[in-house]
mmCIF file of C-alpha atoms in Angstrom:
data_model
loop_
_atom_site.group_PDB
_atom_site.id
_atom_site.type_symbol
_atom_site.label_atom_id
_atom_site.label_comp_id
_atom_site.label_asym_id
_atom_site.label_seq_id
_atom_site.Cartn_x
_atom_site.Cartn_y
_atom_site.Cartn_z
ATOM 1 C CA MET A 1 -0.197 -0.345 -0.021
ATOM 2 C CA ARG A 2 1.342 3.512 -0.922
ATOM 3 C CA LEU A 3 2.211 5.685 1.950
ATOM 4 C CA LEU A 4 -0.537 8.787 0.132
ATOM 5 C CA GLN A 5 -3.331 5.669 0.260
ATOM 6 C CA LYS A 6 -2.680 4.752 3.878
ATOM 7 C CA THR A 7 -2.994 8.430 5.114
ATOM 8 C CA ILE A 8 -6.359 8.829 2.886
ATOM 9 C CA ARG A 9 -7.812 5.748 4.602
ATOM 10 C CA SER A 10 -7.013 6.685 7.862
ATOM 11 C CA TYR A 11 -8.661 9.993 7.203
ATOM 12 C CA ILE A 12 -11.345 8.058 5.368
ATOM 13 C CA ALA A 13 -11.876 5.920 8.952
ATOM 14 C CA TYR A 14 -11.732 8.820 11.311
ATOM 15 C CA SER A 15 -14.260 10.802 9.356
ATOM 16 C CA VAL A 16 -16.850 7.408 8.950
ATOM 17 C CA VAL A 17 -16.332 6.997 12.808
ATOM 18 C CA VAL A 18 -17.240 11.047 12.985
ATOM 19 C CA LEU A 19 -20.433 10.973 10.870
ATOM 20 C CA LEU A 20 -21.424 7.753 12.267
ATOM 21 C CA VAL A 21 -21.368 9.091 16.107
ATOM 22 C CA ALA A 22 -22.561 12.521 15.268
ATOM 23 C CA ILE A 23 -25.416 12.268 12.913
ATOM 24 C CA PRO A 24 -27.650 10.694 15.624
ATOM 25 C CA VAL A 25 -26.481 12.722 17.947
ATOM 26 C CA PHE A 26 -27.132 15.799 15.815
ATOM 27 C CA TYR A 27 -30.784 14.311 15.492
ATOM 28 C CA PHE A 28 -31.344 13.285 19.016
ATOM 29 C CA SER A 29 -30.305 16.535 19.914
ATOM 30 C CA ILE A 30 -32.758 18.224 17.953
ATOM 31 C CA LYS A 31 -35.385 16.341 18.719
ATOM 32 C CA SER A 32 -34.400 16.936 22.264
ATOM 33 C CA LEU A 33 -35.687 20.783 21.575
ATOM 34 C CA VAL A 34 -38.274 20.099 19.935
ATOM 35 C CA SER A 35 -39.780 18.368 22.200
ATOM 36 C CA GLU A 36 -38.652 20.534 25.297
ATOM 37 C CA ASP A 37 -40.640 23.212 23.015
ATOM 38 C CA ALA A 38 -43.313 21.426 22.514
ATOM 39 C CA ASP A 39 -43.782 20.891 26.506
ATOM 40 C CA GLU A 40 -44.081 24.406 26.848
ATOM 41 C CA HIS A 41 -46.392 24.891 24.421
ATOM 42 C CA LEU A 42 -48.496 22.051 26.386
ATOM 43 C CA GLN A 43 -47.656 23.519 29.688
ATOM 44 C CA THR A 44 -48.624 27.059 29.050
ATOM 45 C CA ILE A 45 -52.217 25.591 27.216
ATOM 46 C CA GLU A 46 -53.056 23.773 30.313
ATOM 47 C CA ALA A 47 -52.570 26.954 32.777
ATOM 48 C CA SER A 48 -54.813 28.819 30.779
ATOM 49 C CA VAL A 49 -57.554 25.446 30.280
ATOM 50 C CA ARG A 50 -56.774 24.949 34.117
ATOM 51 C CA GLN A 51 -57.958 28.541 34.649
ATOM 52 C CA LYS A 52 -61.001 28.512 32.883
ATOM 53 C CA ILE A 53 -61.749 24.940 34.680
ATOM 54 C CA VAL A 54 -61.868 26.761 37.922
ATOM 55 C CA GLN A 55 -63.540 29.392 37.123
ATOM 56 C CA ALA A 56 -66.457 27.353 35.368
ATOM 57 C CA VAL A 57 -66.816 25.387 38.852
ATOM 58 C CA GLN A 58 -67.036 28.513 40.552
ATOM 59 C CA THR A 59 -69.637 29.707 38.998
ATOM 60 C CA ARG A 60 -71.776 26.667 38.076
ATOM 61 C CA THR A 61 -71.200 26.580 34.285
ATOM 62 C CA LEU A 62 -68.844 24.161 33.935
ATOM 63 C CA THR A 63 -71.086 21.747 31.657
ATOM 64 C CA GLN A 64 -71.839 24.812 29.771
ATOM 65 C CA LEU A 65 -67.557 24.822 28.977
ATOM 66 C CA ALA A 66 -66.735 23.566 26.101
ATOM 67 C CA PHE A 67 -63.152 23.385 23.807
ATOM 68 C CA ALA A 68 -63.393 24.565 20.302
ATOM 69 C CA ASP A 69 -59.857 22.499 19.656
ATOM 70 C CA GLN A 70 -60.271 19.005 19.754
ATOM 71 C CA ASP A 71 -56.895 18.053 20.871
ATOM 72 C CA VAL A 72 -57.809 19.400 24.306
ATOM 73 C CA THR A 73 -60.505 17.227 26.474
ATOM 74 C CA LEU A 74 -61.751 17.342 29.903
ATOM 75 C CA SER A 75 -63.043 14.277 31.823
ATOM 76 C CA PRO A 76 -63.621 12.975 35.099
ATOM 77 C CA GLY A 77 -61.052 11.990 37.241
ATOM 78 C CA ASN A 78 -59.888 8.936 38.872
ATOM 79 C CA GLY A 79 -58.505 8.868 42.348
ATOM 80 C CA SER A 80 -57.499 12.058 44.719
ATOM 81 C CA LEU A 81 -53.613 11.958 43.218
ATOM 82 C CA ALA A 82 -52.486 14.718 41.346
ATOM 83 C CA PHE A 83 -50.267 14.392 38.426
ATOM 84 C CA ASP A 84 -48.583 15.818 35.350
ATOM 85 C CA THR A 85 -47.396 13.297 32.604
ATOM 86 C CA LEU A 86 -45.609 14.061 29.239
ATOM 87 C CA THR A 87 -45.880 11.176 26.728
ATOM 88 C CA ASP A 88 -45.196 10.399 23.083
ATOM 89 C CA GLU A 89 -47.611 8.797 21.540
ATOM 90 C CA ASP A 90 -49.119 7.486 17.577
ATOM 91 C CA ILE A 91 -52.498 8.082 17.132
ATOM 92 C CA TYR A 92 -54.697 7.248 13.764
ATOM 93 C CA ASP A 93 -55.673 10.116 11.863
ATOM 94 C CA SER A 94 -58.778 9.726 9.433
ATOM 95 C CA VAL A 95 -57.851 12.443 7.823
ATOM 96 C CA VAL A 96 -54.478 11.226 6.024
ATOM 97 C CA HIS A 97 -55.248 7.877 6.880
ATOM 98 C CA GLU A 98 -52.333 7.279 8.195
ATOM 99 C CA HIS A 99 -50.764 7.365 12.534
ATOM 100 C CA VAL A 100 -49.575 10.907 13.120
ATOM 101 C CA PRO A 101 -47.129 11.564 15.986
ATOM 102 C CA TYR A 102 -47.891 13.633 19.112
ATOM 103 C CA ARG A 103 -47.039 15.021 22.401
ATOM 104 C CA VAL A 104 -49.733 14.427 25.376
ATOM 105 C CA LEU A 105 -49.849 16.161 28.742
ATOM 106 C CA THR A 106 -52.273 14.394 30.401
ATOM 107 C CA SER A 107 -52.950 16.150 33.626
ATOM 108 C CA GLN A 108 -55.166 15.336 37.034
ATOM 109 C CA PHE A 109 -55.819 17.845 39.561
ATOM 110 C CA MET A 110 -58.847 18.686 42.728
ATOM 111 C CA VAL A 111 -60.937 21.724 41.992
ATOM 112 C CA GLY A 112 -63.994 22.005 45.119
ATOM 113 C CA GLY A 113 -62.700 18.303 46.154
ATOM 114 C CA THR A 114 -63.650 16.460 42.867
ATOM 115 C CA PRO A 115 -60.786 15.269 40.374
ATOM 116 C CA TYR A 116 -60.896 16.449 37.159
ATOM 117 C CA LEU A 117 -58.357 14.902 34.093
ATOM 118 C CA LEU A 118 -57.296 16.805 31.439
ATOM 119 C CA ARG A 119 -55.779 15.601 28.320
ATOM 120 C CA ILE A 120 -53.944 18.467 25.943
ATOM 121 C CA ARG A 121 -51.913 16.995 22.451
ATOM 122 C CA SER A 122 -49.511 18.450 20.039
ATOM 123 C CA SER A 123 -49.059 16.510 16.645
ATOM 124 C CA MET A 124 -45.599 16.483 15.979
ATOM 125 C CA LEU A 125 -45.671 16.082 12.145
ATOM 126 C CA ASP A 126 -44.323 19.131 11.483
ATOM 127 C CA SER A 127 -41.431 19.018 13.678
ATOM 128 C CA GLN A 128 -40.697 15.493 12.856
ATOM 129 C CA ASP A 129 -40.726 16.524 9.171
ATOM 130 C CA LEU A 130 -38.282 19.634 9.794
ATOM 131 C CA ILE A 131 -35.874 17.429 11.952
ATOM 132 C CA GLU A 132 -35.468 15.253 9.317
ATOM 133 C CA ASN A 133 -35.008 17.802 6.547
ATOM 134 C CA ILE A 134 -32.502 19.396 9.010
ATOM 135 C CA VAL A 135 -30.970 16.307 9.333
ATOM 136 C CA TYR A 136 -30.649 15.487 5.909
ATOM 137 C CA VAL A 137 -29.076 18.818 4.852
ATOM 138 C CA GLN A 138 -26.309 18.579 7.431
ATOM 139 C CA VAL A 139 -25.723 14.984 6.721
ATOM 140 C CA VAL A 140 -25.278 16.262 2.755
ATOM 141 C CA LEU A 141 -23.734 19.198 3.926
ATOM 142 C CA LEU A 142 -20.759 16.923 6.166
ATOM 143 C CA LEU A 143 -20.522 14.697 2.983
ATOM 144 C CA ILE A 144 -19.667 17.430 0.840
ATOM 145 C CA LEU A 145 -17.435 18.582 3.133
ATOM 146 C CA LEU A 146 -15.881 15.099 3.578
ATOM 147 C CA CYS A 147 -15.275 14.644 -0.080
ATOM 148 C CA GLY A 148 -13.658 18.269 -0.569
ATOM 149 C CA LEU A 149 -11.818 18.235 2.464
ATOM 150 C CA LEU A 150 -10.075 14.456 1.339
ATOM 151 C CA LEU A 151 -9.872 15.600 -2.778
ATOM 152 C CA ILE A 152 -7.908 18.476 -1.250
ATOM 153 C CA ASN A 153 -6.051 16.567 0.941
ATOM 154 C CA ARG A 154 -5.626 14.128 -1.895
ATOM 155 C CA ARG A 155 -4.276 16.856 -4.402
ATOM 156 C CA LEU A 156 -2.442 18.477 -1.511
ATOM 157 C CA SER A 157 -0.279 15.250 -0.644
ATOM 158 C CA LYS A 158 0.224 14.620 -4.114
ATOM 159 C CA ARG A 159 1.837 17.991 -4.561
ATOM 160 C CA LEU A 160 3.844 17.638 -1.262
ATOM 161 C CA TRP A 161 5.325 14.313 -2.087
ATOM 162 C CA LYS A 162 5.794 14.494 -5.729
ATOM 163 C CA PRO A 163 9.782 15.311 -4.821
ATOM 164 C CA PHE A 164 9.650 12.409 -3.021
ATOM 165 C CA TYR A 165 8.781 10.211 -5.963
ATOM 166 C CA SER A 166 10.745 11.412 -8.271
ATOM 167 C CA THR A 167 13.824 11.172 -5.734
ATOM 168 C CA LEU A 168 12.164 7.069 -5.780
ATOM 169 C CA GLU A 169 12.236 7.098 -9.846
ATOM 170 C CA ARG A 170 15.888 8.377 -10.085
ATOM 171 C CA LEU A 171 16.907 5.865 -7.245
ATOM 172 C CA ARG A 172 15.416 3.384 -9.549
ATOM 173 C CA GLN A 173 16.807 4.107 -12.450
ATOM 174 C CA TYR A 174 20.350 5.041 -11.343
ATOM 175 C CA ALA A 175 23.087 2.041 -12.275
ATOM 176 C CA VAL A 176 26.182 2.423 -9.594
ATOM 177 C CA GLU A 177 28.872 1.398 -12.582
ATOM 178 C CA GLN A 178 27.904 4.215 -14.458
ATOM 179 C CA GLY A 179 29.599 6.564 -12.090
ATOM 180 C CA GLU A 180 27.325 9.521 -12.767
ATOM 181 C CA SER A 181 26.238 11.708 -9.556
ATOM 182 C CA LEU A 182 22.716 11.032 -8.757
ATOM 183 C CA PRO A 183 20.284 13.839 -10.398
ATOM 184 C CA LEU A 184 18.316 14.641 -7.799
ATOM 185 C CA ALA A 185 15.450 17.480 -8.656
ATOM 186 C CA PRO A 186 15.658 20.272 -5.897
ATOM 187 C CA THR A 187 13.063 20.721 -3.463
ATOM 188 C CA GLU A 188 11.474 23.435 -0.811
ATOM 189 C CA VAL A 189 10.506 20.745 1.753
ATOM 190 C CA ILE A 190 13.567 20.552 4.228
ATOM 191 C CA GLU A 191 13.149 16.773 4.905
ATOM 192 C CA PHE A 192 13.099 15.988 0.904
ATOM 193 C CA ARG A 193 16.229 18.251 0.766
ATOM 194 C CA ASP A 194 17.894 16.168 3.581
ATOM 195 C CA LEU A 195 17.112 13.462 2.149
ATOM 196 C CA ASN A 196 18.639 13.805 -1.504
ATOM 197 C CA ARG A 197 21.545 15.337 0.080
ATOM 198 C CA SER A 198 22.332 12.037 2.050
ATOM 199 C CA LEU A 199 20.995 9.881 -0.909
ATOM 200 C CA LYS A 200 23.898 11.620 -3.189
ATOM 201 C CA GLU A 201 26.756 10.955 -0.798
ATOM 202 C CA LEU A 202 25.521 7.309 -0.178
ATOM 203 C CA THR A 203 25.523 6.879 -4.370
ATOM 204 C CA LEU A 204 28.951 8.378 -4.411
ATOM 205 C CA ARG A 205 30.224 6.454 -1.539
ATOM 206 C CA ALA A 206 28.633 3.091 -2.927
ATOM 207 C CA HIS A 207 30.364 3.797 -6.693
ATOM 208 C CA ALA A 208 33.624 3.912 -4.881
ATOM 209 C CA ALA A 209 33.205 0.944 -3.001
ATOM 210 C CA TYR A 210 32.219 -0.324 -6.302
ATOM 211 C CA LYS A 211 35.153 1.077 -8.393
ATOM 212 C CA ALA A 212 37.416 -0.466 -5.888
ATOM 213 C CA GLN A 213 35.735 -3.808 -5.875
ATOM 214 C CA LYS A 214 35.959 -3.806 -9.141
ATOM 215 C CA GLU A 215 39.912 -3.433 -9.514
ATOM 216 C CA PHE A 216 40.133 -5.871 -6.427
ATOM 217 C CA THR A 217 38.224 -8.807 -8.749
ATOM 218 C CA GLU A 218 40.563 -7.289 -12.093
ATOM 219 C CA ASN A 219 43.797 -7.639 -10.228
ATOM 220 C CA ALA A 220 42.881 -10.652 -8.008
ATOM 221 C CA ALA A 221 41.934 -12.461 -11.624
ATOM 222 C CA HIS A 222 45.047 -11.305 -12.912
ATOM 223 C CA GLU A 223 47.675 -11.813 -10.411
ATOM 224 C CA VAL A 224 46.782 -14.663 -9.027
ATOM 225 C CA GLN A 225 46.087 -16.554 -12.080
ATOM 226 C CA THR A 226 49.825 -15.892 -13.045
ATOM 227 C CA PRO A 227 52.224 -17.637 -10.298
ATOM 228 C CA LEU A 228 49.084 -20.559 -10.126
ATOM 229 C CA ALA A 229 50.102 -20.923 -13.979
ATOM 230 C CA VAL A 230 54.167 -20.677 -13.297
ATOM 231 C CA LEU A 231 53.912 -23.558 -10.529
ATOM 232 C CA GLN A 232 51.577 -25.720 -13.145
ATOM 233 C CA SER A 233 54.328 -25.267 -15.833
ATOM 234 C CA LYS A 234 57.481 -25.675 -13.056
ATOM 235 C CA LEU A 235 55.667 -28.855 -11.938
ATOM 236 C CA GLU A 236 55.180 -30.169 -15.622
ATOM 237 C CA LEU A 237 58.932 -29.253 -16.207
ATOM 238 C CA LEU A 238 59.795 -31.140 -13.080
ATOM 239 C CA MET A 239 57.756 -34.115 -14.118
ATOM 240 C CA GLN A 240 60.248 -34.789 -17.114
ATOM 241 C CA THR A 241 63.310 -34.559 -15.228
ATOM 242 C CA ARG A 242 65.405 -37.868 -14.568
ATOM 243 C CA PRO A 243 65.756 -39.951 -12.232
ATOM 244 C CA LEU A 244 62.756 -39.843 -10.844
ATOM 245 C CA THR A 245 61.105 -41.893 -8.011
ATOM 246 C CA GLU A 246 57.354 -42.978 -8.401
ATOM 247 C CA GLU A 247 56.785 -41.385 -4.697
ATOM 248 C CA GLN A 248 58.043 -37.916 -6.112
ATOM 249 C CA ALA A 249 55.868 -38.243 -9.242
ATOM 250 C CA GLY A 250 53.319 -38.889 -6.549
ATOM 251 C CA LEU A 251 53.675 -35.599 -4.953
ATOM 252 C CA ILE A 252 54.020 -33.473 -7.773
ATOM 253 C CA GLY A 253 50.975 -34.941 -9.284
ATOM 254 C CA ASP A 254 49.105 -33.870 -5.890
ATOM 255 C CA LEU A 255 50.678 -30.485 -6.279
ATOM 256 C CA ALA A 256 49.291 -30.384 -9.750
ATOM 257 C CA ASN A 257 46.106 -31.480 -8.857
ATOM 258 C CA ALA A 258 45.720 -28.441 -5.813
ATOM 259 C CA ILE A 259 47.040 -26.264 -7.756
ATOM 260 C CA GLN A 260 44.361 -26.788 -10.552
ATOM 261 C CA ARG A 261 41.931 -27.112 -8.124
ATOM 262 C CA LEU A 262 43.005 -23.430 -6.985
ATOM 263 C CA SER A 263 43.220 -22.515 -10.281
ATOM 264 C CA ARG A 264 39.560 -23.346 -10.504
ATOM 265 C CA LEU A 265 38.469 -22.046 -6.978
ATOM 266 C CA ASN A 266 39.757 -18.269 -7.713
ATOM 267 C CA LYS A 267 38.418 -18.460 -11.439
ATOM 268 C CA SER A 268 35.126 -19.436 -9.647
ATOM 269 C CA LEU A 269 35.299 -16.702 -7.081
ATOM 270 C CA VAL A 270 36.048 -14.650 -9.534
ATOM 271 C CA LEU A 271 33.025 -15.124 -11.282
ATOM 272 C CA LEU A 272 30.499 -14.708 -8.607
ATOM 273 C CA THR A 273 32.006 -11.576 -7.674
ATOM 274 C CA ARG A 274 31.354 -10.440 -11.354
ATOM 275 C CA ILE A 275 28.113 -11.925 -11.366
ATOM 276 C CA GLU A 276 26.810 -10.244 -7.744
ATOM 277 C CA ASN A 277 28.124 -6.991 -8.417
ATOM 278 C CA HIS A 278 26.372 -7.053 -12.637
ATOM 279 C CA GLN A 279 29.934 -6.440 -14.056
ATOM 280 C CA ILE A 280 29.030 -8.689 -16.852
ATOM 281 C CA LYS A 281 26.810 -6.486 -19.283
ATOM 282 C CA ASP A 282 27.193 -7.842 -22.986
ATOM 283 C CA THR A 283 24.397 -9.558 -24.077
ATOM 284 C CA GLU A 284 22.640 -11.311 -26.782
ATOM 285 C CA LEU A 285 19.728 -13.967 -28.624
ATOM 286 C CA ILE A 286 21.153 -17.560 -28.130
ATOM 287 C CA LEU A 287 19.857 -20.698 -28.623
ATOM 288 C CA VAL A 288 19.912 -22.943 -25.456
ATOM 289 C CA GLY A 289 19.951 -26.225 -27.363
ATOM 290 C CA GLY A 290 23.621 -25.381 -29.404
ATOM 291 C CA ILE A 291 24.963 -24.499 -25.844
ATOM 292 C CA LEU A 292 23.582 -27.980 -24.359
ATOM 293 C CA GLU A 293 25.063 -30.130 -26.838
ATOM 294 C CA LYS A 294 28.232 -27.942 -26.433
ATOM 295 C CA SER A 295 28.634 -28.728 -23.300
ATOM 296 C CA LEU A 296 27.539 -32.715 -23.352
ATOM 297 C CA ALA A 297 30.325 -33.454 -26.518
ATOM 298 C CA ASN A 298 33.095 -31.462 -23.813
ATOM 299 C CA LEU A 299 31.745 -33.969 -21.152
ATOM 300 C CA GLN A 300 31.329 -37.226 -23.049
ATOM 301 C CA GLY A 301 34.294 -38.231 -21.942
ATOM 302 C CA PRO A 302 34.268 -38.497 -18.564
ATOM 303 C CA ALA A 303 30.811 -40.021 -19.463
ATOM 304 C CA GLY A 304 31.920 -42.664 -21.244
ATOM 305 C CA GLY A 305 34.359 -42.982 -18.358
ATOM 306 C CA HIS A 306 31.709 -43.971 -16.033
ATOM 307 C CA GLN A 307 29.780 -45.593 -17.806
ATOM 308 C CA ILE A 308 26.818 -42.706 -17.555
ATOM 309 C CA ASP A 309 23.922 -43.301 -19.842
ATOM 310 C CA VAL A 310 22.965 -40.063 -21.179
ATOM 311 C CA THR A 311 18.967 -39.616 -22.609
ATOM 312 C CA LYS A 312 18.234 -36.378 -24.250
ATOM 313 C CA ASP A 313 14.305 -35.330 -24.690
ATOM 314 C CA ILE A 314 14.582 -32.064 -27.438
ATOM 315 C CA GLN A 315 10.983 -31.089 -27.244
ATOM 316 C CA GLY A 316 11.994 -27.533 -28.285
ATOM 317 C CA ASP A 317 15.018 -24.631 -28.252
ATOM 318 C CA PRO A 318 14.133 -21.623 -25.750
ATOM 319 C CA VAL A 319 15.588 -18.685 -26.992
ATOM 320 C CA VAL A 320 17.054 -16.131 -23.889
ATOM 321 C CA GLU A 321 18.909 -13.027 -23.998
ATOM 322 C CA ALA A 322 22.072 -13.652 -21.619
ATOM 323 C CA ASN A 323 26.192 -13.371 -21.987
ATOM 324 C CA ARG A 324 27.311 -16.387 -24.008
ATOM 325 C CA SER A 325 30.085 -16.987 -21.260
ATOM 326 C CA LEU A 326 27.362 -17.108 -18.531
ATOM 327 C CA LEU A 327 25.051 -19.111 -20.197
ATOM 328 C CA GLU A 328 27.828 -21.718 -20.870
ATOM 329 C CA VAL A 329 28.687 -21.812 -17.580
ATOM 330 C CA LEU A 330 25.308 -22.207 -16.514
ATOM 331 C CA VAL A 331 24.412 -25.562 -18.420
ATOM 332 C CA GLY A 332 27.999 -26.620 -18.344
ATOM 333 C CA ASN A 333 27.918 -26.836 -14.396
ATOM 334 C CA LEU A 334 24.645 -28.461 -13.884
ATOM 335 C CA LEU A 335 25.717 -31.149 -16.650
ATOM 336 C CA SER A 336 29.145 -31.935 -14.888
ATOM 337 C CA ASN A 337 27.356 -31.928 -11.540
ATOM 338 C CA ALA A 338 24.972 -34.703 -12.760
ATOM 339 C CA PHE A 339 28.174 -36.360 -14.046
ATOM 340 C CA ARG A 340 30.089 -35.860 -11.094
ATOM 341 C CA HIS A 341 28.006 -36.934 -8.879
ATOM 342 C CA ASN A 342 26.509 -40.030 -10.541
ATOM 343 C CA LYS A 343 27.032 -43.358 -10.013
ATOM 344 C CA ALA A 344 28.776 -46.259 -11.911
ATOM 345 C CA GLN A 345 26.592 -47.348 -14.715
ATOM 346 C CA GLY A 346 24.079 -44.572 -13.640
ATOM 347 C CA ALA A 347 21.971 -42.560 -16.278
ATOM 348 C CA ILE A 348 21.272 -38.824 -17.118
ATOM 349 C CA TYR A 349 17.975 -37.648 -18.427
ATOM 350 C CA ILE A 350 17.995 -34.243 -20.228
ATOM 351 C CA THR A 351 14.929 -32.661 -21.128
ATOM 352 C CA LEU A 352 14.411 -29.632 -22.963
ATOM 353 C CA THR A 353 10.914 -27.663 -23.824
ATOM 354 C CA LYS A 354 10.881 -24.262 -24.977
ATOM 355 C CA ASN A 355 10.433 -22.144 -21.779
ATOM 356 C CA GLN A 356 12.688 -24.857 -19.376
ATOM 357 C CA LEU A 357 15.864 -27.435 -19.187
ATOM 358 C CA LYS A 358 15.312 -30.178 -16.854
ATOM 359 C CA VAL A 359 18.453 -32.408 -15.942
ATOM 360 C CA ARG A 360 17.815 -35.339 -13.750
ATOM 361 C CA ASN A 361 20.670 -37.954 -12.477
ATOM 362 C CA THR A 362 21.014 -41.170 -10.846
ATOM 363 C CA GLY A 363 23.293 -40.909 -7.772
ATOM 364 C CA ARG A 364 23.032 -41.104 -3.940
ATOM 365 C CA PRO A 365 19.784 -42.471 -2.783
ATOM 366 C CA ALA A 366 18.695 -39.789 -0.645
ATOM 367 C CA ALA A 367 17.330 -36.086 -0.815
ATOM 368 C CA LEU A 368 19.866 -33.316 -0.835
ATOM 369 C CA ASP A 369 19.040 -30.283 1.957
ATOM 370 C CA PRO A 370 17.050 -27.912 -0.645
ATOM 371 C CA GLN A 371 18.030 -25.191 1.714
ATOM 372 C CA ARG A 372 21.664 -25.438 1.326
ATOM 373 C CA ILE A 373 22.425 -26.870 -1.850
ATOM 374 C CA PHE A 374 22.830 -23.829 -3.556
ATOM 375 C CA GLN A 375 25.319 -22.061 -1.196
ATOM 376 C CA ARG A 376 29.057 -21.584 -1.580
ATOM 377 C CA PHE A 377 31.082 -24.544 -0.249
ATOM 378 C CA TYR A 378 28.412 -26.832 0.461
ATOM 379 C CA LYS A 379 29.408 -30.563 -0.760
ATOM 380 C CA GLU A 380 27.733 -33.747 0.639
ATOM 381 C CA SER A 381 30.337 -36.138 -1.688
ATOM 382 C CA GLN A 382 34.174 -36.828 -0.807
ATOM 383 C CA ASP A 383 34.952 -35.729 -4.116
ATOM 384 C CA ARG A 384 38.192 -34.730 -4.030
ATOM 385 C CA ASN A 385 37.714 -32.335 -7.471
ATOM 386 C CA SER A 386 34.693 -30.547 -6.106
ATOM 387 C CA ILE A 387 35.481 -27.402 -5.217
ATOM 388 C CA GLY A 388 31.559 -26.302 -4.134
ATOM 389 C CA LEU A 389 30.783 -23.707 -6.012
ATOM 390 C CA GLY A 390 29.342 -24.778 -8.890
ATOM 391 C CA LEU A 391 25.394 -24.691 -8.260
ATOM 392 C CA GLN A 392 26.255 -21.886 -6.385
ATOM 393 C CA ILE A 393 27.377 -19.756 -9.588
ATOM 394 C CA VAL A 394 24.112 -21.819 -11.686
ATOM 395 C CA PHE A 395 22.174 -20.142 -8.711
ATOM 396 C CA GLN A 396 23.163 -16.763 -8.954
ATOM 397 C CA ILE A 397 23.620 -16.865 -12.719
ATOM 398 C CA ALA A 398 20.119 -17.964 -12.838
ATOM 399 C CA ALA A 399 19.379 -15.006 -10.631
ATOM 400 C CA PHE A 400 20.966 -12.256 -12.440
ATOM 401 C CA TYR A 401 18.242 -13.195 -15.230
ATOM 402 C CA GLY A 402 15.846 -13.741 -13.325
ATOM 403 C CA TRP A 403 14.906 -17.124 -14.267
ATOM 404 C CA ALA A 404 13.668 -19.726 -11.929
ATOM 405 C CA LEU A 405 15.546 -22.872 -10.978
ATOM 406 C CA GLU A 406 14.243 -25.374 -8.469
ATOM 407 C CA TYR A 407 15.550 -28.898 -7.138
ATOM 408 C CA GLY A 408 13.625 -31.827 -5.918
ATOM 409 C CA TYR A 409 13.783 -35.486 -5.534
ATOM 410 C CA GLN A 410 11.483 -37.943 -7.266
ATOM 411 C CA GLU A 411 11.703 -41.573 -8.276
ATOM 412 C CA GLY A 412 14.921 -42.307 -7.383
ATOM 413 C CA LEU A 413 16.435 -39.069 -9.714
ATOM 414 C CA HIS A 414 18.004 -35.985 -8.423
ATOM 415 C CA THR A 415 16.249 -33.184 -10.505
ATOM 416 C CA PHE A 416 17.423 -29.352 -11.595
ATOM 417 C CA ILE A 417 15.112 -27.300 -13.329
ATOM 418 C CA ILE A 418 15.784 -24.120 -15.081
ATOM 419 C CA SER A 419 12.356 -21.797 -16.011
ATOM 420 C CA PHE A 420 13.253 -19.540 -18.360
ATOM 421 C CA ALA A 421 10.391 -17.488 -18.492
#
């Protein structure tokens, strides 16, 4: 969720709560005021009518007393207890053929020792309609005000946060290997200005670190590989000297193997560093099938030596945009892993489809740890020629190009799948 959306949602939630609370409170407040006004009106009428009743009783003309208003009725009382009550009643109106709300005052009092019951009612229909109209207008005004505030807040927030989103877009487009300063638009907001200054300093330090690491990688590839090559050549010359005992030849062979392993380790670590730092840029459209055939041809000697049966199922030939050398390393490492960690008279099954390369091989009769198999220097075999970086390189190349890499163990076969799309 975007920050702006989260802010607006908070405003909306608060406004909805305020409306849900304010509208009923406003309605009942207006209704209470109207009821109080009606009660005062009924009490005023009661005082006037009661005075007329007292005068009529004194002049013995009560039977002649009549009320033109049908909302005032007088009847004999019950008991000697005096009381006044105000109630709300719905009374059927034969004129409009519906129940009409009334405010009713019922008063019992004594005049000359005789109880009388006075009932006065006042229609609340007009007041009820007025209250509903007032509440309706108030709700509409609050909704208009709320929508206006949200709209203004949204537009204002967009304008205030525009420098931030501009900086974010520049960061997405920034490449540390270009060596250019991060171009950021000027802003009047102090916080965003401080952010831009910090980002510029950070990108400059990142480029300096990248440049130093790149120089180290290039120097390591050259400076380490050169003495290794010299050692290898000297050992080959030493192997040709005479006389040479069998024990000396074995020691020299072990040294040569160790140097070759160290050379492969150096090359693999340098390649991993270059991949992780995005130092490999040259790409082209490549047919995976051609790379697969080339890698298989290079490994046919080891396959035949171990009597490994290779079965190919070519259902398609995917075209990928990648660096040719990296793709050759990826395919070669997958196949080499299948050959190296296989068993005598084992089998390898290679399936190539339009979007996928699947390599399955026999070997250890148990699944490998899927959480660790692609980690550096992780090995579960005792092969001294393995340096433990082959699958890590495969993983880094696949991640570099956004390809999915999966491992599974099914039907006694270790399965590696690379999905190119």
